[in-house]
Amino acid sequence: MRKSKAPSSRRAEIQHLYQCYTSGQRTLPACALLRFLHKEQMQLTANTETAENLIDRYEIEERARESRFMTFEGFLRYMESKDCCVFDQTHASVYQDMDQPLSSYVISSSHNTYLTGDQLVGKSHLDAYVCALRKGCRCLEIDCWDGPDMEPVVYHGYTLTTKIFFKDVITTVEQHAFEVSAYPVILSLENHCSREQQEVMAHYLISILGEKLLRSPLDHPTTGDLPSPNDLKYKILIKNKKLKPQLKAEEASGTEAEESVDEGEDDDDEEDEDLQTKTKFWSPSKAGSKKEVVVAEALSDLVIYTRSVKFISFTHSKDNQNYYENTSMAEKKARKLAKASGADFVRHNQKFLSRIYPAGSRTSSSNYNPQEFWNVGSQLVALNFQSLGLPMDLNGGRFQDNGGCGYILKPAVLMSSQSSFDPGCSHHRLKPTHLLLKVISGSNLPVPRSGKALDPFVRVEIHGIASDSRRKSTHTVKNNSLSPHWDADMNFNISVPELCLIRFCVRDQTGLLSSEFVGQYTLPFTSLKKGYRWVPLLSRDGCSLDPASLFVFVWYS
C-alpha cells in the first residue's frame, strides 16, 4: 500500500466516484463495489467474492467489514493500493512461457558494462556490474586486455578510462549474477588478449564461477535447438569467438593455428569506426595497427551456445549460420538493415541471437532508442546502463515486465513463420487498437531545489513501430506541485500494441519553449490496466519518487 494520503483534489475525485456508486447512502455495499469494478475498472471476471475480498483487505472499520460494506476511507485505501496501479500486478512476477529457445526472448543487455562515465576518460568500476545485475541485466560486456604480471584487465582500450582486474569482475559477477533473476547470464567478451592471458581468463572463469559456468552442451534442451531460459537457470554463458574443429586439430599437432578476429564484433565495419574514434582522440600511433587476436583453446572450449561470428548477410546466415552462433553489429548498420529489409531481419532473429551496440562515435556513452531494434526482434539490444534518459527509461519499462527477470517473450507477430512482419510498413491490422488515456491529476510532485512550485504538464509518449509512435501533452498548470489538475483526454490509434511502450513524463514548464524533467513512468502496453489508475513516478535514475504520482483513466478496445 502507498505511504501517504492524496492531496485534496485526488481525494475529491475519488470521493466523487464513491458517491456515484453509494446512491446517496453513506457506505458502499459489496454489490455496488462489484458494479464499480465491472463498469469503471473493466474487471469483467470480478464476482461477489472479489468485492468481498477487497472489503476484507482495505476496510478497517469492523462493523462495515462484517456487514460487507466499504466506507469512503476503505475505498480510498483501495484506490491508492497496488490493486489500482496502472501496471498489471500479475506481471510483477514471472508469468510468461520460459521454455522457448533463447532466440524467442528480448534479453536485458548492457554495453561497456564496466564504465560509470563516458568512453574516453570515465571510471571503470566493479559497482557498474553490480548495478546492472540488480537492474535485471542478463548480458554483460567485458572488454579484456593484457595486463601487467599476466593479470588480464578490463577497460575501454586505447582510452584514458581506468582499469580493473578481470578476476575481480568475474568474482563480482559470481556473487551477484542471480540476486534478482534465476535466468542465465551471458558474458559478452570483447577479447583483445594474447593467447597466454586468455588462458588465465579461462582459468578464472572455471575456478571462480565453478558450477555456475556452462561448460558443455545440455543433454536434452526443451526445444531442440537453442536451450530455453528454464533449461539454463543459474547458468553463466560465455560469448566469444570459438576455434573451428580443424584449427583445434592443427593446434594439437603443434601447427600454428590462427583464427583471426574477423569472426566477431571487433572487426565489424563500425567497430573499426569505434577503434578509429579512440585512436583519433588518444593514440595516433596506434591507428590502423590492430593486431589479430588468436583464440586460446582453453577459452574457446568455454563457448557453448553463444559463439560470435561475423554478420555477412541474411542469406548467408540462412545458408551457413548454426543455431549456436550469434552476430553483433553497430546501430548504424542494424538501422540500415531494419529499413531496407525489416521482414528478413525479423525472420533472422526468429532463429539466431543478434546483438546491437551503440556507435563508436558516441564517446559520451549516449544511447540510441532501443525500441527500433526490439521491433525487428533483436534479442541483445545493448545500452550504456550508466547513461540516464529516454533509452534507459524504455529499457526499464520493457524489463519491469515478466517479474523483472531480464527475459521477455517476443510477441507472436515477431515469431510467426506463416506471416511476414515488417515494422517499417504502416498498416498491419485492418482495425487498429484505440487507446483513450485521460490524464486527470497529479499529486505530491517533487519540488526543485529552488523550492519554487512547479508549472507542470504531462507528456504521454507511445513508443512502438514508427507509424504507432506518437506523443501528446496536457496543458500547463501554473504554480502547483501538490495537486495539479489537467483532466485531459488523449486518443491514440495503435496498429501493433504488443510492441508498444507507454511513457508518462511529467515536465516543469520553465519558459515559452523550455521545460525540465520532473519524473516518468514507462510500461508495456500489454501491462496496462483499464479503469481509474494511479501512475507511480520515477526519478531520472529510476528510483521511486513515492508519494509522487499521476491519476489517470485508461480504456482501449
Coordinates of C-alpha atoms in Angstrom, one line a residue:
M1 CA 0.0 0.0 0.0
R2 CA 1.1 3.5 -0.7
K3 CA 2.6 5.6 2.1
S4 CA 0.7 8.9 2.1
K5 CA -2.8 10.2 1.6
A6 CA -3.5 12.0 -1.6
P7 CA -3.9 15.8 -1.6
S8 CA -7.4 17.2 -1.6
S9 CA -8.0 17.2 -5.3
R10 CA -7.3 13.5 -5.7
R11 CA -9.3 12.8 -2.7
A12 CA -12.2 14.8 -4.1
E13 CA -12.0 12.9 -7.4
I14 CA -12.2 9.6 -5.6
Q15 CA -15.0 10.9 -3.4
H16 CA -17.0 11.8 -6.5
L17 CA -16.5 8.2 -7.8
Y18 CA -17.5 6.8 -4.5
Q19 CA -20.7 8.9 -4.3
C20 CA -21.7 7.8 -7.8
Y21 CA -22.0 4.3 -6.6
T22 CA -23.4 4.7 -3.0
S23 CA -26.7 6.0 -4.4
G24 CA -27.0 8.6 -1.6
Q25 CA -26.0 6.2 1.2
R26 CA -23.1 6.8 3.5
T27 CA -21.3 3.4 2.7
L28 CA -20.7 1.3 -0.4
P29 CA -22.3 -2.2 -0.3
A30 CA -20.4 -5.1 -1.9
C31 CA -22.9 -5.3 -4.8
A32 CA -22.2 -1.6 -5.6
L33 CA -18.5 -2.1 -5.3
L34 CA -18.8 -5.0 -7.8
R35 CA -20.7 -2.7 -10.2
F36 CA -17.8 -0.2 -9.9
L37 CA -15.3 -3.0 -10.7
H38 CA -17.3 -4.1 -13.8
K39 CA -18.2 -0.6 -15.1
E40 CA -15.2 1.6 -14.3
Q41 CA -12.3 -0.8 -13.7
M42 CA -13.3 -3.1 -16.6
Q43 CA -12.7 -6.2 -14.4
L44 CA -15.3 -8.2 -16.1
T45 CA -14.4 -11.5 -14.4
A46 CA -14.9 -9.9 -10.9
N47 CA -17.7 -11.5 -8.8
T48 CA -19.2 -11.0 -5.3
E49 CA -16.2 -12.9 -3.8
T50 CA -13.8 -10.4 -5.5
A51 CA -15.7 -7.4 -4.0
E52 CA -15.8 -9.0 -0.5
N53 CA -12.1 -9.8 -0.6
L54 CA -11.4 -6.1 -1.3
I55 CA -13.5 -5.2 1.6
D56 CA -11.6 -7.6 3.8
R57 CA -8.3 -6.2 2.6
Y58 CA -8.9 -2.5 2.7
E59 CA -11.8 -1.8 5.1
I60 CA -10.6 -1.3 8.7
E61 CA -13.9 -0.4 10.3
E62 CA -15.1 -3.6 11.8
R63 CA -18.8 -3.1 11.6
A64 CA -18.6 -2.1 7.9
R65 CA -16.5 -5.2 7.2
E66 CA -18.9 -7.5 8.9
S67 CA -21.9 -6.0 7.1
R68 CA -20.0 -6.3 3.7
F69 CA -19.9 -2.6 3.2
M70 CA -17.0 -0.2 2.4
T71 CA -16.6 3.2 4.0
F72 CA -15.0 6.0 1.9
E73 CA -11.7 5.6 3.9
G74 CA -11.6 1.9 2.9
F75 CA -12.4 2.8 -0.8
L76 CA -9.7 5.5 -0.8
R77 CA -7.2 2.9 0.6
Y78 CA -8.2 0.5 -2.2
M79 CA -7.9 3.2 -4.9
E80 CA -4.4 4.1 -3.6
S81 CA -3.2 0.5 -3.4
K82 CA -1.2 -1.7 -5.8
D83 CA -4.5 -3.2 -6.9
C84 CA -5.2 0.2 -8.7
C85 CA -1.7 0.7 -10.1
V86 CA -1.6 1.3 -13.9
F87 CA 0.9 -1.6 -14.1
D88 CA -0.8 -5.1 -14.0
Q89 CA 0.5 -6.6 -10.8
T90 CA 0.2 -10.1 -12.2
H91 CA 3.1 -9.1 -14.5
A92 CA 5.3 -8.2 -11.4
S93 CA 6.3 -11.9 -11.2
V94 CA 7.4 -14.3 -14.0
Y95 CA 4.2 -15.3 -15.9
Q96 CA 5.5 -15.9 -19.5
D97 CA 6.4 -19.3 -21.0
M98 CA 10.1 -19.7 -20.2
D99 CA 10.5 -22.9 -22.2
Q100 CA 11.1 -21.4 -25.6
P101 CA 14.6 -21.2 -27.2
L102 CA 16.7 -18.2 -26.1
S103 CA 16.2 -16.6 -29.5
S104 CA 12.4 -16.1 -28.7
Y105 CA 13.1 -13.5 -26.0
V106 CA 14.4 -10.0 -25.8
I107 CA 17.1 -10.0 -23.1
S108 CA 18.2 -7.1 -21.0
S109 CA 21.7 -6.2 -22.2
S110 CA 24.4 -3.7 -21.4
H111 CA 27.3 -2.2 -23.4
N112 CA 30.7 -1.3 -21.8
T113 CA 29.2 -2.5 -18.5
Y114 CA 32.4 -1.7 -16.6
L115 CA 32.0 2.1 -17.2
T116 CA 30.5 4.5 -14.8
G117 CA 31.1 7.5 -17.1
D118 CA 32.0 8.3 -20.7
Q119 CA 34.0 6.1 -23.0
L120 CA 37.2 8.3 -23.1
V121 CA 38.1 9.3 -19.6
G122 CA 35.3 7.6 -17.5
K123 CA 36.0 5.4 -14.5
S124 CA 35.8 1.6 -14.8
H125 CA 34.3 0.1 -11.6
L126 CA 33.0 -3.2 -10.3
D127 CA 29.9 -1.4 -8.9
A128 CA 28.8 -0.9 -12.5
Y129 CA 28.4 -4.7 -12.8
V130 CA 26.5 -5.0 -9.5
C131 CA 24.2 -2.1 -10.6
A132 CA 23.5 -3.6 -14.0
L133 CA 22.7 -7.1 -12.5
R134 CA 20.5 -5.5 -9.8
K135 CA 18.5 -3.8 -12.7
G136 CA 17.9 -7.3 -14.1
C137 CA 20.6 -7.1 -16.8
R138 CA 21.3 -10.6 -18.2
C139 CA 24.0 -9.8 -20.8
L140 CA 27.2 -8.0 -19.6
E141 CA 30.0 -6.8 -21.7
I142 CA 33.7 -7.3 -20.6
D143 CA 36.5 -5.6 -22.6
C144 CA 39.6 -7.7 -21.9
W145 CA 43.1 -6.6 -22.5
D146 CA 46.6 -7.8 -21.5
G147 CA 47.5 -6.5 -18.1
P148 CA 50.8 -6.4 -16.0
D149 CA 52.1 -9.7 -14.4
M150 CA 49.8 -11.9 -16.5
E151 CA 46.7 -10.3 -14.9
P152 CA 44.1 -9.5 -17.7
V153 CA 42.5 -6.1 -17.2
V154 CA 39.1 -4.7 -18.2
Y155 CA 38.8 -1.1 -19.6
H156 CA 37.9 0.7 -22.9
G157 CA 41.1 0.1 -24.9
Y158 CA 43.2 3.0 -26.3
T159 CA 41.5 5.5 -23.9
L160 CA 42.1 7.0 -20.5
T161 CA 39.3 5.0 -18.8
T162 CA 40.6 3.4 -15.6
K163 CA 41.4 -0.3 -15.4
I164 CA 40.0 -3.1 -13.2
F165 CA 41.2 -6.7 -13.0
F166 CA 39.3 -9.4 -15.0
K167 CA 39.4 -11.8 -12.0
D168 CA 37.6 -9.1 -9.8
V169 CA 34.9 -8.6 -12.5
I170 CA 34.3 -12.4 -12.6
T171 CA 34.2 -12.6 -8.8
T172 CA 31.7 -9.8 -8.7
V173 CA 29.5 -11.5 -11.4
E174 CA 29.7 -14.8 -9.4
Q175 CA 28.4 -13.0 -6.3
H176 CA 25.6 -11.1 -7.8
A177 CA 24.5 -12.9 -11.0
F178 CA 21.3 -14.4 -9.6
E179 CA 20.4 -11.9 -7.0
V180 CA 17.2 -10.7 -8.8
S181 CA 16.8 -13.3 -11.5
A182 CA 17.4 -17.1 -11.8
Y183 CA 17.7 -16.9 -15.6
P184 CA 21.0 -17.2 -17.5
V185 CA 23.7 -14.5 -17.6
I186 CA 25.7 -14.1 -20.8
L187 CA 29.2 -12.7 -20.5
S188 CA 30.0 -11.0 -23.8
L189 CA 33.7 -10.9 -24.1
E190 CA 35.4 -8.3 -26.3
N191 CA 38.7 -10.1 -26.3
H192 CA 41.9 -8.3 -27.1
C193 CA 44.2 -10.5 -25.0
S194 CA 47.2 -12.6 -26.0
R195 CA 46.8 -16.3 -26.0
E196 CA 48.6 -16.6 -22.7
Q197 CA 46.4 -14.1 -20.9
Q198 CA 43.3 -15.8 -22.5
E199 CA 44.4 -19.0 -20.8
V200 CA 44.5 -17.0 -17.5
M201 CA 41.0 -15.7 -18.3
A202 CA 39.7 -19.3 -18.9
H203 CA 41.3 -20.4 -15.6
Y204 CA 39.5 -17.6 -13.7
L205 CA 36.2 -18.3 -15.4
I206 CA 36.4 -22.0 -14.4
S207 CA 37.8 -21.6 -10.9
I208 CA 35.7 -18.6 -9.8
L209 CA 32.3 -19.5 -11.4
G210 CA 32.5 -23.2 -10.7
E211 CA 29.2 -25.0 -11.2
K212 CA 27.5 -21.8 -12.5
L213 CA 29.7 -21.8 -15.7
L214 CA 28.1 -23.7 -18.6
R215 CA 30.9 -25.9 -19.9
S216 CA 29.2 -28.4 -22.1
P217 CA 26.0 -28.6 -24.2
L218 CA 22.9 -29.8 -22.4
D219 CA 21.7 -33.4 -23.0
H220 CA 18.1 -32.6 -23.7
P221 CA 17.2 -28.9 -24.2
T222 CA 13.4 -28.5 -24.1
T223 CA 13.1 -27.0 -27.6
G224 CA 15.7 -28.9 -29.7
D225 CA 17.9 -26.0 -30.9
L226 CA 18.9 -23.3 -28.6
P227 CA 18.0 -24.2 -25.0
S228 CA 15.4 -22.2 -23.1
P229 CA 15.8 -19.8 -20.1
N230 CA 14.4 -22.6 -17.9
D231 CA 17.0 -25.1 -19.2
L232 CA 19.8 -22.6 -18.3
K233 CA 18.6 -21.4 -14.9
Y234 CA 21.5 -20.3 -12.7
K235 CA 24.0 -20.8 -15.5
I236 CA 26.6 -18.3 -16.9
L237 CA 27.3 -18.5 -20.7
I238 CA 30.5 -17.2 -22.4
K239 CA 30.0 -15.3 -25.6
N240 CA 33.3 -15.2 -27.6
K241 CA 34.8 -16.4 -30.8
K242 CA 35.5 -20.2 -30.9
L243 CA 38.1 -22.2 -32.7
K244 CA 36.9 -24.2 -35.7
P245 CA 37.3 -28.0 -35.3
Q246 CA 40.2 -28.2 -37.9
L247 CA 42.1 -25.5 -36.1
K248 CA 41.9 -27.4 -32.9
A249 CA 43.4 -30.4 -34.7
E250 CA 46.2 -28.3 -36.0
E251 CA 46.9 -26.9 -32.6
A252 CA 47.1 -30.4 -31.2
S253 CA 49.6 -31.4 -33.9
G254 CA 51.7 -28.3 -33.0
T255 CA 50.9 -26.3 -36.2
E256 CA 50.5 -22.6 -35.6
A257 CA 46.7 -22.2 -35.7
E258 CA 45.3 -18.7 -36.2
E259 CA 41.7 -17.7 -36.1
S260 CA 41.7 -14.0 -36.9
V261 CA 39.4 -11.6 -35.2
D262 CA 37.2 -11.3 -38.3
E263 CA 34.6 -13.6 -36.8
G264 CA 33.4 -11.3 -34.1
E265 CA 32.1 -7.9 -33.3
D266 CA 35.6 -6.3 -33.0
D267 CA 36.1 -6.4 -36.8
D268 CA 32.7 -5.2 -37.8
D269 CA 33.0 -2.1 -40.0
E270 CA 31.6 0.1 -37.3
E271 CA 33.7 -1.5 -34.5
D272 CA 36.6 -0.2 -36.6
E273 CA 35.0 3.2 -36.5
D274 CA 34.9 2.7 -32.7
L275 CA 38.6 2.0 -32.7
Q276 CA 39.3 5.0 -35.0
T277 CA 37.4 7.2 -32.7
K278 CA 39.5 6.1 -29.8
T279 CA 42.8 6.3 -31.7
K280 CA 41.9 9.7 -33.1
F281 CA 41.5 11.0 -29.5
W282 CA 44.3 9.3 -27.7
S283 CA 46.9 7.4 -29.6
P284 CA 47.5 8.3 -33.3
S285 CA 50.5 6.0 -33.3
K286 CA 48.2 3.0 -32.8
A287 CA 45.7 3.9 -35.6
G288 CA 45.4 1.1 -38.1
S289 CA 47.8 -1.2 -36.1
K290 CA 45.1 -3.5 -34.9
K291 CA 46.6 -6.9 -34.4
E292 CA 44.8 -10.1 -35.0
V293 CA 43.7 -12.0 -31.9
V294 CA 44.1 -15.7 -31.7
V295 CA 41.6 -17.6 -29.6
A296 CA 43.2 -19.8 -26.9
E297 CA 41.8 -23.3 -26.9
A298 CA 41.1 -23.2 -23.1
L299 CA 38.8 -20.1 -23.7
S300 CA 37.3 -21.5 -26.9
D301 CA 36.2 -24.6 -25.1
L302 CA 34.0 -22.5 -22.8
V303 CA 32.0 -21.1 -25.7
I304 CA 28.9 -23.4 -26.0
Y305 CA 25.7 -21.7 -27.2
T306 CA 27.0 -18.2 -27.9
R307 CA 29.7 -18.3 -30.5
S308 CA 30.4 -14.9 -32.1
V309 CA 30.6 -14.9 -35.9
K310 CA 30.7 -12.0 -38.4
F311 CA 27.4 -10.9 -40.0
I312 CA 27.7 -11.0 -43.8
S313 CA 24.0 -11.0 -45.0
F314 CA 20.7 -12.6 -44.1
T315 CA 21.0 -15.0 -47.0
H316 CA 24.5 -16.0 -45.8
S317 CA 23.2 -16.6 -42.3
K318 CA 20.2 -18.6 -43.5
D319 CA 22.5 -20.9 -45.5
N320 CA 25.6 -21.1 -43.2
Q321 CA 24.9 -19.9 -39.7
N322 CA 24.5 -22.5 -36.9
Y323 CA 21.8 -22.1 -34.2
Y324 CA 24.6 -21.7 -31.5
E325 CA 26.3 -18.8 -33.4
N326 CA 25.4 -15.2 -33.0
T327 CA 26.3 -11.9 -34.6
S328 CA 26.9 -8.4 -33.3
M329 CA 26.5 -5.1 -35.2
A330 CA 26.7 -1.4 -34.5
E331 CA 23.4 0.6 -34.5
K332 CA 24.1 2.3 -37.9
K333 CA 24.4 -1.0 -39.8
A334 CA 21.4 -2.5 -37.9
R335 CA 19.3 0.6 -38.7
K336 CA 20.1 0.3 -42.4
L337 CA 19.2 -3.4 -42.4
A338 CA 16.0 -2.8 -40.5
K339 CA 15.0 -0.1 -43.0
A340 CA 16.0 -1.9 -46.1
S341 CA 14.8 -5.5 -45.2
G342 CA 12.9 -5.4 -41.9
A343 CA 11.0 -8.7 -42.7
D344 CA 14.3 -10.5 -43.3
F345 CA 15.7 -9.1 -40.0
V346 CA 12.6 -10.4 -38.1
R347 CA 13.0 -13.8 -39.7
H348 CA 16.7 -13.9 -38.9
N349 CA 16.0 -13.1 -35.3
Q350 CA 13.4 -15.9 -35.0
K351 CA 16.3 -18.4 -35.2
F352 CA 19.5 -16.6 -34.2
L353 CA 20.6 -14.3 -31.4
S354 CA 21.7 -10.8 -32.6
R355 CA 23.4 -8.2 -30.5
I356 CA 23.2 -4.5 -31.3
Y357 CA 25.6 -2.0 -29.7
P358 CA 25.9 1.8 -29.7
A359 CA 28.1 3.5 -32.4
G360 CA 31.7 4.1 -31.6
S361 CA 31.1 7.8 -32.2
R362 CA 29.0 8.0 -29.0
T363 CA 32.1 9.0 -27.0
S364 CA 29.9 10.4 -24.2
S365 CA 28.2 7.0 -23.8
S366 CA 24.9 8.2 -25.0
N367 CA 22.3 5.7 -26.2
Y368 CA 20.1 5.0 -29.2
N369 CA 16.4 4.3 -28.9
P370 CA 16.2 0.5 -28.2
Q371 CA 12.7 0.2 -29.5
E372 CA 13.7 0.3 -33.2
F373 CA 15.7 -2.9 -32.7
W374 CA 13.2 -4.7 -30.4
N375 CA 10.8 -4.0 -33.3
V376 CA 12.8 -6.4 -35.5
G377 CA 13.2 -8.9 -32.7
S378 CA 16.8 -8.4 -31.9
Q379 CA 17.4 -10.1 -28.5
L380 CA 20.6 -8.4 -27.2
V381 CA 19.9 -4.7 -27.6
A382 CA 22.8 -3.4 -25.6
L383 CA 22.7 0.0 -23.9
N384 CA 25.1 2.1 -21.7
F385 CA 23.3 1.5 -18.4
Q386 CA 25.2 4.4 -16.8
S387 CA 23.7 6.9 -19.2
L388 CA 20.3 8.1 -17.9
G389 CA 17.5 9.4 -20.1
L390 CA 14.8 8.2 -22.5
P391 CA 16.5 5.0 -23.8
M392 CA 17.2 3.7 -20.3
D393 CA 13.6 4.6 -19.3
L394 CA 12.3 2.5 -22.1
N395 CA 14.6 -0.3 -21.1
G396 CA 13.4 -0.1 -17.5
G397 CA 9.8 -0.1 -18.7
R398 CA 10.3 -3.1 -21.1
F399 CA 12.1 -5.2 -18.5
Q400 CA 9.9 -4.5 -15.4
D401 CA 7.5 -6.9 -17.2
N402 CA 7.7 -10.7 -16.5
G403 CA 8.8 -10.1 -12.9
G404 CA 11.9 -8.1 -13.9
C405 CA 13.7 -11.3 -14.7
G406 CA 15.5 -9.8 -17.7
Y407 CA 13.8 -12.1 -20.3
I408 CA 10.7 -11.0 -22.2
L409 CA 9.0 -13.4 -24.6
K410 CA 8.7 -11.9 -28.0
P411 CA 5.1 -11.4 -29.2
A412 CA 3.6 -13.7 -31.8
V413 CA 3.8 -11.0 -34.5
L414 CA 7.7 -11.4 -34.3
M415 CA 7.7 -15.2 -34.1
S416 CA 5.1 -16.3 -36.7
S417 CA 6.6 -18.4 -39.5
Q418 CA 3.3 -18.1 -41.5
S419 CA 3.1 -14.3 -41.9
S420 CA 5.9 -11.9 -42.8
F421 CA 6.1 -8.9 -40.5
D422 CA 8.0 -5.7 -41.4
P423 CA 7.9 -3.0 -38.7
G424 CA 8.6 -0.4 -41.4
C425 CA 5.2 -1.0 -43.1
S426 CA 2.4 1.2 -41.6
H427 CA -0.8 -0.8 -42.0
H428 CA -0.5 -4.1 -40.1
R429 CA -4.1 -4.5 -39.0
L430 CA -7.4 -3.7 -40.6
K431 CA -8.6 -2.5 -37.3
P432 CA -6.1 -0.7 -35.0
T433 CA -6.5 -0.7 -31.2
H434 CA -8.0 2.6 -30.0
L435 CA -6.4 3.8 -26.7
L436 CA -8.0 6.5 -24.6
L437 CA -5.9 8.0 -21.8
K438 CA -7.4 10.6 -19.6
V439 CA -4.7 12.3 -17.5
I440 CA -6.8 13.6 -14.6
S441 CA -4.4 14.9 -12.0
G442 CA -1.1 14.7 -10.2
S443 CA -0.1 14.6 -6.5
N444 CA 3.0 15.4 -4.4
L445 CA 5.2 16.2 -7.4
P446 CA 8.8 16.7 -6.3
V447 CA 9.8 20.4 -5.9
P448 CA 13.1 21.5 -7.4
R449 CA 16.0 22.6 -5.2
S450 CA 15.0 26.2 -5.6
G451 CA 11.8 25.5 -3.6
K452 CA 9.7 27.2 -6.3
A453 CA 6.4 25.4 -7.1
L454 CA 6.3 23.6 -10.5
D455 CA 4.4 24.7 -13.6
P456 CA 3.8 21.0 -14.5
F457 CA 2.4 19.4 -17.6
V458 CA 2.3 15.7 -18.6
R459 CA 3.6 14.3 -21.9
V460 CA 2.3 10.9 -22.9
E461 CA 4.5 9.0 -25.4
I462 CA 3.8 5.9 -27.4
H463 CA 7.0 4.0 -28.5
G464 CA 6.4 1.2 -31.0
I465 CA 6.8 0.7 -34.7
A466 CA 7.4 4.1 -36.5
S467 CA 3.8 4.6 -37.5
D468 CA 2.5 4.0 -34.0
S469 CA 5.0 6.3 -32.2
R470 CA 3.2 9.5 -31.1
R471 CA 3.3 11.9 -28.2
K472 CA 0.7 14.3 -26.8
S473 CA 0.8 16.8 -23.9
T474 CA -1.6 18.2 -21.4
H475 CA -1.8 22.0 -20.9
T476 CA 0.5 23.5 -18.2
V477 CA -0.9 24.1 -14.7
K478 CA 0.7 27.2 -13.1
N479 CA 2.3 27.1 -9.7
N480 CA 1.0 23.8 -8.4
S481 CA 3.3 20.9 -7.3
L482 CA 0.9 19.4 -4.7
S483 CA -2.3 18.7 -6.7
P484 CA -2.3 19.9 -10.4
H485 CA -5.5 19.1 -12.2
W486 CA -5.5 18.6 -16.0
D487 CA -8.5 16.4 -16.9
A488 CA -7.0 16.0 -20.5
D489 CA -8.3 13.3 -22.9
M490 CA -5.7 11.8 -25.3
N491 CA -6.7 9.4 -28.1
F492 CA -4.3 7.1 -29.9
N493 CA -4.7 4.5 -32.7
I494 CA -2.2 1.7 -32.4
S495 CA -1.7 -0.9 -35.1
V496 CA 0.8 -3.2 -33.2
P497 CA 0.1 -2.7 -29.5
E498 CA 2.0 -5.8 -28.4
L499 CA 5.3 -4.0 -29.3
C500 CA 4.4 -0.7 -27.7
L501 CA 5.6 1.0 -24.6
I502 CA 3.7 3.8 -22.9
R503 CA 5.7 6.6 -21.2
F504 CA 4.2 9.1 -18.9
C505 CA 6.6 12.0 -18.4
V506 CA 5.9 15.0 -16.0
R507 CA 7.8 18.2 -17.0
D508 CA 8.1 21.6 -15.5
Q509 CA 7.4 24.5 -18.0
T510 CA 10.4 26.8 -17.4
G511 CA 9.9 29.1 -20.4
L512 CA 7.9 29.5 -23.6
L513 CA 9.7 26.7 -25.3
S514 CA 11.7 25.1 -22.5
S515 CA 10.8 22.5 -19.9
E516 CA 12.6 20.3 -17.4
F517 CA 12.2 16.7 -16.4
V518 CA 10.3 16.0 -13.2
G519 CA 9.5 12.3 -13.2
Q520 CA 8.5 9.5 -15.6
Y521 CA 7.0 6.0 -15.7
T522 CA 7.2 3.6 -18.6
L523 CA 5.3 0.3 -19.1
P524 CA 4.4 -2.1 -21.9
F525 CA 1.0 -1.6 -23.4
T526 CA 0.3 -5.2 -22.6
S527 CA 0.8 -4.5 -18.9
L528 CA -1.7 -1.5 -18.9
K529 CA -4.7 -1.9 -16.6
K530 CA -8.0 -0.4 -17.7
G531 CA -10.1 2.0 -15.5
Y532 CA -9.1 4.6 -12.9
R533 CA -5.5 4.0 -12.1
W534 CA -2.5 5.8 -10.4
V535 CA 0.9 6.0 -12.1
P536 CA 3.9 5.9 -9.8
L537 CA 6.7 8.3 -10.8
L538 CA 10.4 7.5 -11.0
S539 CA 13.4 9.9 -10.9
R540 CA 15.9 10.1 -13.8
D541 CA 17.9 7.3 -12.3
G542 CA 14.9 5.0 -12.0
C543 CA 14.3 5.5 -8.2
S544 CA 10.8 5.8 -6.8
L545 CA 9.5 9.3 -6.1
D546 CA 6.8 8.0 -3.9
P547 CA 4.3 9.5 -3.0
A548 CA 4.5 11.5 -6.3
S549 CA 2.0 10.0 -8.8
L550 CA -0.5 10.7 -11.5
F551 CA -4.2 9.8 -11.5
V552 CA -5.4 8.6 -14.9
F553 CA -8.3 6.8 -16.6
V554 CA -7.4 4.1 -19.2
W555 CA -9.6 2.5 -21.8
Y556 CA -8.8 0.6 -25.0
S557 CA -10.5 -1.7 -27.5

